[in-house]
Coordinates of N, CA and C in Angstrom, one line a residue:
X1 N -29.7 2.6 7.0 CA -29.0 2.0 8.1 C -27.5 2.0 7.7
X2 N -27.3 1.4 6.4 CA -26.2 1.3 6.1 C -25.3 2.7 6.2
X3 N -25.9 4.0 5.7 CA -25.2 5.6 5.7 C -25.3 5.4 7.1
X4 N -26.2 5.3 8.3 CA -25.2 5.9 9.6 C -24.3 5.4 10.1
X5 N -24.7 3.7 9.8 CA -22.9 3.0 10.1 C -21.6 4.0 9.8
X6 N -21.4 4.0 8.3 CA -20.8 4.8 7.4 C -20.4 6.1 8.5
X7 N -21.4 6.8 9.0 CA -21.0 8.5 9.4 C -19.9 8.0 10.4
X8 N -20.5 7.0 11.1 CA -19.7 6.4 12.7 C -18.3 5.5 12.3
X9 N -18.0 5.4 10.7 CA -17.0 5.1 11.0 C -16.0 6.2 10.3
X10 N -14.4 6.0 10.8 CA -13.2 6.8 10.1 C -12.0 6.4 10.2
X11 N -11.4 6.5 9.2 CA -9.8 5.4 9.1 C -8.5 6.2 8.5
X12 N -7.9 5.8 9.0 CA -6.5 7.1 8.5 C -6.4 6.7 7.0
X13 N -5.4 7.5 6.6 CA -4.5 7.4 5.7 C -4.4 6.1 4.9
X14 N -3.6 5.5 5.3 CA -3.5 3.9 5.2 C -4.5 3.6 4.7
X15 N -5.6 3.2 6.0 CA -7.0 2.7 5.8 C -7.6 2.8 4.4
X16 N -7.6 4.0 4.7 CA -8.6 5.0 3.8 C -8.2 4.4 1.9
X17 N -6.8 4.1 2.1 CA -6.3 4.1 0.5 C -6.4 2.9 -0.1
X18 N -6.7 1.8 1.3 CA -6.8 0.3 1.3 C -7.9 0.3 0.6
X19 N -8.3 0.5 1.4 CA -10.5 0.7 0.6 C -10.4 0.9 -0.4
X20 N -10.3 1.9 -0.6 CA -10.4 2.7 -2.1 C -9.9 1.8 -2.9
X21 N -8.3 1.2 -3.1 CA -7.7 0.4 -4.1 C -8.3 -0.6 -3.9
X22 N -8.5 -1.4 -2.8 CA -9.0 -3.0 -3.2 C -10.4 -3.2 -3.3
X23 N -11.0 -2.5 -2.4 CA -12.6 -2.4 -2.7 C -13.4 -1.7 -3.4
X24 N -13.2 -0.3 -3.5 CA -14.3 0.4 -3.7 C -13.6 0.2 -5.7
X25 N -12.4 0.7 -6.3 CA -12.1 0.9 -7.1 C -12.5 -0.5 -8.0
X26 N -12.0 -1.9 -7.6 CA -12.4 -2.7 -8.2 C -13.6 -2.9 -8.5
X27 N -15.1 -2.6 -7.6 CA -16.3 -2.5 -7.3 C -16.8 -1.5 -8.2
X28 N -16.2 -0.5 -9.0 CA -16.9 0.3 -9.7 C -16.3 0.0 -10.7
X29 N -15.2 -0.5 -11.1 CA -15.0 -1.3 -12.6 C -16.0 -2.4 -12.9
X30 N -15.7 -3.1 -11.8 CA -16.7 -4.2 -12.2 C -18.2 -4.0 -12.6
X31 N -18.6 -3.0 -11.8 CA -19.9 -2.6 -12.3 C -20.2 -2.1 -13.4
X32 N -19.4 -1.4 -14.3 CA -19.4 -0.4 -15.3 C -19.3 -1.9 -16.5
X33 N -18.2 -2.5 -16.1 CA -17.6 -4.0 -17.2 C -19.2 -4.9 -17.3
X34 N -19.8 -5.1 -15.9 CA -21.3 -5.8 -16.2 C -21.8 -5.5 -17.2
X35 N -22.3 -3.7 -17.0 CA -23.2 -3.4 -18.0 C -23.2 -3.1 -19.7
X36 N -21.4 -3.3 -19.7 CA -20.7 -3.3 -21.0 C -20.7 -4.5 -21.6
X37 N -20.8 -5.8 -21.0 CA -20.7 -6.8 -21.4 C -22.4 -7.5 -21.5
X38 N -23.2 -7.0 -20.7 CA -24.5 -7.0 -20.9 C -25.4 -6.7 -22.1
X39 N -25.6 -7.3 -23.1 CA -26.4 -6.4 -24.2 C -27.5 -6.0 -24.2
X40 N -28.6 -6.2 -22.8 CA -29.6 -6.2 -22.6 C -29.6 -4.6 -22.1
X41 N -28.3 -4.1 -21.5 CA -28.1 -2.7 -21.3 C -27.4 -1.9 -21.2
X42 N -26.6 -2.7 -22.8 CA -25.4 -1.6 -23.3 C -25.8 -2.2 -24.6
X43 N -24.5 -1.3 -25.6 CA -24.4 -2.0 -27.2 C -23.4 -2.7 -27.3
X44 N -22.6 -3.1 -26.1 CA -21.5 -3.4 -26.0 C -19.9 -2.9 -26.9
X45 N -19.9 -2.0 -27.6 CA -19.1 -0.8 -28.1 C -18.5 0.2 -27.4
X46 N -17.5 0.5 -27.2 CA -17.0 1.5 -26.5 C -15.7 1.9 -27.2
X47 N -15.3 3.3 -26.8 CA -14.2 3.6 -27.2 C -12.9 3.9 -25.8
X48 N -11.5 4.1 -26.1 CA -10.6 4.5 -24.8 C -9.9 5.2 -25.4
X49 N -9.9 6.0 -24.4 CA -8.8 7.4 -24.2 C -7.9 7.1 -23.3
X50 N -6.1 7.3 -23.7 CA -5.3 7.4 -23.0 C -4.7 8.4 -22.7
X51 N -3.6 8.7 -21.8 CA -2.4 9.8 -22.1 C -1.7 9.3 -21.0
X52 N -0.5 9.8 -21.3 CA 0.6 9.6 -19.9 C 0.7 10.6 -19.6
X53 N 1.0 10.4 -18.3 CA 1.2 11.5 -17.6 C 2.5 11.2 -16.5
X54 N 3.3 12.5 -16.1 CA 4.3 12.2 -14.7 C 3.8 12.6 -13.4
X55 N 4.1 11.5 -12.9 CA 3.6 11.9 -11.5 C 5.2 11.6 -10.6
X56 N 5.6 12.5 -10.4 CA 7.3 12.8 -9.8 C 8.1 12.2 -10.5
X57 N 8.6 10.6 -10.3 CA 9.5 10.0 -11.1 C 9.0 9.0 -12.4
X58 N 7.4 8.9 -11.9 CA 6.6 7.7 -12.6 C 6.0 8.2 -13.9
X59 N 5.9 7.0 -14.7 CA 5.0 7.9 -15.7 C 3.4 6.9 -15.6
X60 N 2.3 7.2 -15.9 CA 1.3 6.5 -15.5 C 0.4 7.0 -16.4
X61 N -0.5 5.9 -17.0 CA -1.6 5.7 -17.8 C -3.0 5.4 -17.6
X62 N -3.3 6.6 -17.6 CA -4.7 6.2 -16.9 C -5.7 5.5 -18.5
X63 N -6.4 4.6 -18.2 CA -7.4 4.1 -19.6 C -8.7 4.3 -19.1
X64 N -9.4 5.0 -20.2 CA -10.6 5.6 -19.7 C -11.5 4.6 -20.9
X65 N -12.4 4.4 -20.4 CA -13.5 3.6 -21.6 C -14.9 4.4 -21.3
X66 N -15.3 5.2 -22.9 CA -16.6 5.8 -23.0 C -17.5 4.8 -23.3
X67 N -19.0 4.6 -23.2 CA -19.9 3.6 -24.0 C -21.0 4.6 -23.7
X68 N -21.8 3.9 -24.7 CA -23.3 4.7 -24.2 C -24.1 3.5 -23.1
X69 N -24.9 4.5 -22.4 CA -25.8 3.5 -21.5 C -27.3 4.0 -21.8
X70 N -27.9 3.1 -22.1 CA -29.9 3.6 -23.0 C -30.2 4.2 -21.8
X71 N -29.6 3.5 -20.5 CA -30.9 4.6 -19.5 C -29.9 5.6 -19.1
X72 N -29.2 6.1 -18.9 CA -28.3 7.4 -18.3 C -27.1 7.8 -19.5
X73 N -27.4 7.5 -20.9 CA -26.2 8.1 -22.0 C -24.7 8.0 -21.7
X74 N -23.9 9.1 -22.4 CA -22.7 8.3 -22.6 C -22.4 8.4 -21.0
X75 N -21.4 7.7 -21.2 CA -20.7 7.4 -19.6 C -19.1 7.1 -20.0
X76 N -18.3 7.9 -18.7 CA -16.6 8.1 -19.0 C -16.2 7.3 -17.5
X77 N -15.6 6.0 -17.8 CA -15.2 5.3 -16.6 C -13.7 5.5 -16.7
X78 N -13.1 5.6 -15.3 CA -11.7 5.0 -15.6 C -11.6 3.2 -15.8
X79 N -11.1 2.4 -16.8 CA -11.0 1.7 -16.6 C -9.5 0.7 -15.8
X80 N -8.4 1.4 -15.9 CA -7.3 0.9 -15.7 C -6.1 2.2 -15.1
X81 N -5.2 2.4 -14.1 CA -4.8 3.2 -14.2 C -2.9 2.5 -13.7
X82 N -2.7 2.5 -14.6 CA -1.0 1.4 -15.2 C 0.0 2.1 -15.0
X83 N 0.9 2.1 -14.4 CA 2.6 3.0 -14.1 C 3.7 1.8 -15.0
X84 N 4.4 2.6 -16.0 CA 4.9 1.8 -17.3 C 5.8 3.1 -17.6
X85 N 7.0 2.6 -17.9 CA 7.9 3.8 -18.1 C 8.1 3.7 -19.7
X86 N 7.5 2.7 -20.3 CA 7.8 2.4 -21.8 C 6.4 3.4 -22.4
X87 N 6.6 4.6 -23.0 CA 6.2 5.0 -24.0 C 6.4 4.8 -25.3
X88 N 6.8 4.2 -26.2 CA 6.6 3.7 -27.2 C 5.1 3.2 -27.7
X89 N 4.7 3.3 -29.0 CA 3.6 2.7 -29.6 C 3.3 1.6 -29.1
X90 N 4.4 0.4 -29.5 CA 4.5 -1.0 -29.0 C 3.7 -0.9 -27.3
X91 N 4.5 -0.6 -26.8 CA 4.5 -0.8 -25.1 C 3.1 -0.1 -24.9
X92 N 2.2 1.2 -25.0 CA 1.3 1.5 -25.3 C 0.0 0.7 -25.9
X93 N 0.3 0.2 -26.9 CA -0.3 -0.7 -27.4 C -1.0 -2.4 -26.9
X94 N 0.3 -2.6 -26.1 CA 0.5 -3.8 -25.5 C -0.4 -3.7 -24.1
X95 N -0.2 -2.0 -23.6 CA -0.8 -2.1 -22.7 C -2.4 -2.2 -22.5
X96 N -3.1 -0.9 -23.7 CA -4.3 -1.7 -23.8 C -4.9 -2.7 -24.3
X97 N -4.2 -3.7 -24.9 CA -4.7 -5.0 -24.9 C -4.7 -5.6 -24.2
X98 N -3.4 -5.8 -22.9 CA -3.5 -6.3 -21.6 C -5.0 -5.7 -21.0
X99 N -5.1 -4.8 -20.8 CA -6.1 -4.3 -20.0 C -7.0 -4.7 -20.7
X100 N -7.9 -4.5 -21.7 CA -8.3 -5.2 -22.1 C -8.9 -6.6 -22.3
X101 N -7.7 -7.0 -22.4 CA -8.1 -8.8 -21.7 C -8.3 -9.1 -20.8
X102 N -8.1 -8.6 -19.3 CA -7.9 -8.9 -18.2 C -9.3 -8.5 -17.7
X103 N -10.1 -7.5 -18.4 CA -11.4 -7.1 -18.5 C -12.6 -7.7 -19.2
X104 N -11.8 -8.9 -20.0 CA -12.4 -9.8 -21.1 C -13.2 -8.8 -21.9
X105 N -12.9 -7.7 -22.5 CA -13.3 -7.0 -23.4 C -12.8 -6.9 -24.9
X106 N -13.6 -7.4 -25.6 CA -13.4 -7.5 -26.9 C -12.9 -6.2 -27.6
X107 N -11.8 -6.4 -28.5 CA -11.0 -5.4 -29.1 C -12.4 -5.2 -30.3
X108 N -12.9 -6.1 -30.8 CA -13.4 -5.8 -32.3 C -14.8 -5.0 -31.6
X109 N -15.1 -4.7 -30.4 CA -15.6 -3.8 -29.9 C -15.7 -2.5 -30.0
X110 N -14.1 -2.1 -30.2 CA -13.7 -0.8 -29.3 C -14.1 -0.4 -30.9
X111 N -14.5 1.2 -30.8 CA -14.8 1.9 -31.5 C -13.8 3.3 -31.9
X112 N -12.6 3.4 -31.1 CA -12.4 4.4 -31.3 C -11.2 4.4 -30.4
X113 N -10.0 5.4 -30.6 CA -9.2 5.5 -29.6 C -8.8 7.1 -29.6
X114 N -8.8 7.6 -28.8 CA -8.7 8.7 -28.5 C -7.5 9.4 -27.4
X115 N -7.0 9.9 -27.8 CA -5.2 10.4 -27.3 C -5.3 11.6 -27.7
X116 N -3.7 12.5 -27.4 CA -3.5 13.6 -27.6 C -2.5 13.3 -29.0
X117 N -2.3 14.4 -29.8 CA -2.0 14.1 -31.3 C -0.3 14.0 -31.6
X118 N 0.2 13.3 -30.6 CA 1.9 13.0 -30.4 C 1.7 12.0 -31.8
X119 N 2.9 11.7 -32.4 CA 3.3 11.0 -33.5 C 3.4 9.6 -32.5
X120 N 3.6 9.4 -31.6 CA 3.5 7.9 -31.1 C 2.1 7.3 -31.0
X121 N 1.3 8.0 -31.0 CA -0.4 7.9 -30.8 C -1.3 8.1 -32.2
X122 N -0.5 8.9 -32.8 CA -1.2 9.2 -34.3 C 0.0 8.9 -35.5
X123 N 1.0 8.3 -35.5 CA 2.1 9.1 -36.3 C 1.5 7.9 -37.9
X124 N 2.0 7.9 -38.9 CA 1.8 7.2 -40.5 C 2.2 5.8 -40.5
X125 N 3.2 5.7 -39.5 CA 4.0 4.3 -39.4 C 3.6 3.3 -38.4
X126 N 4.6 4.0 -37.2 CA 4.1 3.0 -36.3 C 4.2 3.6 -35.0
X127 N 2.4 3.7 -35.0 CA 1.6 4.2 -33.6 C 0.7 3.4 -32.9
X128 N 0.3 4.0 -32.2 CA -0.8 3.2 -31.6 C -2.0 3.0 -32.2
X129 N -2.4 3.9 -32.7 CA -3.8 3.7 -33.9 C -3.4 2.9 -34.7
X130 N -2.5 2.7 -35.6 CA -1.8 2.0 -36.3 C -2.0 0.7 -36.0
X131 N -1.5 0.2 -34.6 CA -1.7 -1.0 -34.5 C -3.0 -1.2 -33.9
X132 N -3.8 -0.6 -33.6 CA -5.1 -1.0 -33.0 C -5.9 -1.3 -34.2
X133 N -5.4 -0.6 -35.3 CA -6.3 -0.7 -36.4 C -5.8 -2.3 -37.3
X134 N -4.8 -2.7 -36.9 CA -4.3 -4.3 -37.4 C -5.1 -5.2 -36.5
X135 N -5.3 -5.0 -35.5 CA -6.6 -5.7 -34.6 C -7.6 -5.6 -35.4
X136 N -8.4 -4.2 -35.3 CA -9.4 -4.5 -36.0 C -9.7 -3.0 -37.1
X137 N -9.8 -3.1 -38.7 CA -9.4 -2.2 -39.3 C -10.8 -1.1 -38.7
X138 N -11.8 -1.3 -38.0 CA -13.3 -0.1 -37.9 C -12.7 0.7 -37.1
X139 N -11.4 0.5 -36.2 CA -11.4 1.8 -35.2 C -11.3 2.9 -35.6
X140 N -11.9 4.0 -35.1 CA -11.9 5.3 -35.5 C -10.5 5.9 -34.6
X141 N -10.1 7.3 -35.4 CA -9.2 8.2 -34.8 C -9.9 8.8 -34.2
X142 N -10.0 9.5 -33.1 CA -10.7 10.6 -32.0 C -9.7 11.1 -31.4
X143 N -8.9 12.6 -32.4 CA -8.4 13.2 -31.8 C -8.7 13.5 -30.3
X144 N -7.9 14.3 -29.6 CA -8.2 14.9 -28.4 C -8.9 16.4 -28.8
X145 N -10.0 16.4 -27.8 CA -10.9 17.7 -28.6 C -10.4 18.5 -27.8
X146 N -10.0 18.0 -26.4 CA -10.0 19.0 -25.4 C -8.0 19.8 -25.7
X147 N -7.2 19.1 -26.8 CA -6.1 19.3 -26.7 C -6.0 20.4 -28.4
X148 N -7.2 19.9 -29.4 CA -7.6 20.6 -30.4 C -8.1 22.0 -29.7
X149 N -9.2 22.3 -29.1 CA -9.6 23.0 -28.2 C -8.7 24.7 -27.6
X150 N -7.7 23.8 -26.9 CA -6.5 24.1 -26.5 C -5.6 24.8 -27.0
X151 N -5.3 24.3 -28.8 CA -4.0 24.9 -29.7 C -5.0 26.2 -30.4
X152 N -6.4 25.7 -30.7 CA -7.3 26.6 -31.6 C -7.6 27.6 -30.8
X153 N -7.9 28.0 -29.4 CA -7.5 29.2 -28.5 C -6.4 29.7 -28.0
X154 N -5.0 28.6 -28.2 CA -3.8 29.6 -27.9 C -3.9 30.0 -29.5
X155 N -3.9 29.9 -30.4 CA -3.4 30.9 -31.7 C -4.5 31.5 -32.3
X156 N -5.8 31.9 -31.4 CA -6.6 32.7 -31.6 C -6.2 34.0 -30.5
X157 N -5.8 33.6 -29.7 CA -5.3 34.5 -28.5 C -4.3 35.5 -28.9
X158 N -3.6 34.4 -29.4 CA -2.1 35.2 -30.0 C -2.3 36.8 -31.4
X159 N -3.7 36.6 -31.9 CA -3.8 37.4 -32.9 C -4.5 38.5 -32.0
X160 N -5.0 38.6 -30.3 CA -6.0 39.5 -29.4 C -4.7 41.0 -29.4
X161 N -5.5 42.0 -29.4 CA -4.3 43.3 -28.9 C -4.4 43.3 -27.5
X162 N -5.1 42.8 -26.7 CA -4.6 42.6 -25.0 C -3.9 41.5 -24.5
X163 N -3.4 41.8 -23.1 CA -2.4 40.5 -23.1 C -3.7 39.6 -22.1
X164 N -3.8 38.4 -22.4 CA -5.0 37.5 -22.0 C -4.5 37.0 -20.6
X165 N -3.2 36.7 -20.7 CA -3.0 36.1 -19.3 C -3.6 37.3 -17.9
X166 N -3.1 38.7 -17.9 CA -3.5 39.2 -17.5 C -4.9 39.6 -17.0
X167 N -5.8 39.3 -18.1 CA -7.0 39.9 -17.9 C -7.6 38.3 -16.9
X168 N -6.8 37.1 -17.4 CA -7.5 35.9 -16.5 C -7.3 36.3 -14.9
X169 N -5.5 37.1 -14.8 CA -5.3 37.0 -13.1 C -6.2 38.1 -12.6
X170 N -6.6 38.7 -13.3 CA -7.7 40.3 -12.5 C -8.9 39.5 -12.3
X171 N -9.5 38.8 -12.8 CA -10.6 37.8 -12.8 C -10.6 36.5 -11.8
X172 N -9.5 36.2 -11.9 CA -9.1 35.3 -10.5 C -8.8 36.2 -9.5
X173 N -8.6 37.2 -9.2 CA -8.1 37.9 -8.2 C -9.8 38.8 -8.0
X174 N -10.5 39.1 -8.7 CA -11.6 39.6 -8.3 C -12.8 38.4 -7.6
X175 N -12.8 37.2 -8.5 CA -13.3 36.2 -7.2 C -12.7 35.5 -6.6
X176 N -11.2 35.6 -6.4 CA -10.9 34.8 -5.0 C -11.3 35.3 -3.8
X177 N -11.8 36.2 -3.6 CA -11.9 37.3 -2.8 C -13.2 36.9 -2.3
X178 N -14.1 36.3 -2.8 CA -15.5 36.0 -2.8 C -15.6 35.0 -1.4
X179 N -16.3 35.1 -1.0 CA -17.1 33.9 0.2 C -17.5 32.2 -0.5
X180 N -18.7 32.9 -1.7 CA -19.6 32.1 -2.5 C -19.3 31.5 -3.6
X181 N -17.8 31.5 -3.7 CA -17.0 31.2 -5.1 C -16.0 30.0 -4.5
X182 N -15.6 29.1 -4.8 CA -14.5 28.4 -4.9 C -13.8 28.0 -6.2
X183 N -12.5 28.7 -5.7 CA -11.6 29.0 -7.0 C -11.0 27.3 -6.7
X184 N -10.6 26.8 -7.7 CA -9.2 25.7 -7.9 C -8.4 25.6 -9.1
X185 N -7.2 26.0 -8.4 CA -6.1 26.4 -9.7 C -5.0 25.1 -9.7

């Protein structure tokens, strides 16, 4: 009953973003935060991944929290998604513990933090691991795999005798062409 309501309704723009931010998006944090704070069906452990990113003039932080769940494994929520023009360790730092709190999620929790391998996020002095680890000394480092990933194929590429970019656009250009393919670049 509830899906054909749903088909019969539709809302602009506006509408549509209202929902999303006040209802739906708080409604799936909150659900994910239940079952994290639940020990009956979670371990209550989790780790977060950050990175900034620009989005035109803003810089914004999305915080992602992994945990395992016994009946459906690991699981990647967004937890927090923050616009903060202070990149610094500090400001970084500060931010996920705000978030954090505000989620009543225990730091001596978190298992792990995971970023891309900037000296603000990883550096000897003063990073963000750095201080997450004066919270609590168990957090693990979890490089970025997908940014390891990334450097370990551009300088494997670099030793190929063909040029690689090329052979990708003959390959995108042979299935854009397709009916049964959807390309997204």
């Amino acid at each position: 009953m509830t899906l054909n309501l749903a088909k019969k309704m539709s809302c602009g723009r506006t509408k549509a973003e209202a929902v999303v931010k006040n209802v739906l998006a708080p409604r799936s944090v909150q659900v994910f935060i239940d079952v994290l704070k639940d020990p009956e069906k979670s371990s209550n452990f989790f780790s977060i991944a950050t990175d900034s990113s620009n989005h035109k003039n803003r810089k914004i932080f999305p915080l992602v929290v992994r945990y395992f769940d016994p009946l459906s494994g690991v699981k990647n929520r967004l937890l927090d998604f923050i616009e903060q023009a202070d990149e610094t360790a500090n400001a970084t730092h500060n931010l996920i513990k705000s978030s954090l709190d505000t989620y009543k999620l225990d730091i001596k929790n978190l298992t792990s933090y995971c970023a891309d391998n900037a000296n603000v996020n990883y550096g000897k002095h003063n990073s963000v691991y750095k201080l997450l680890q004066e919270d609590d000394k168990n957090v693990l480092k979890a490089n970025c795999s997908h940014h390891i990933l990334h450097n370990a194929t551009k300088h494997a590429s670099d030793g190929l005798d063909v040029y690689i970019e090329m052979i990708i656009f003959k390959i995108y250009g042979h299935f854009s062409v397709s009916a049964r393919v959807e390309v997204i670049l």
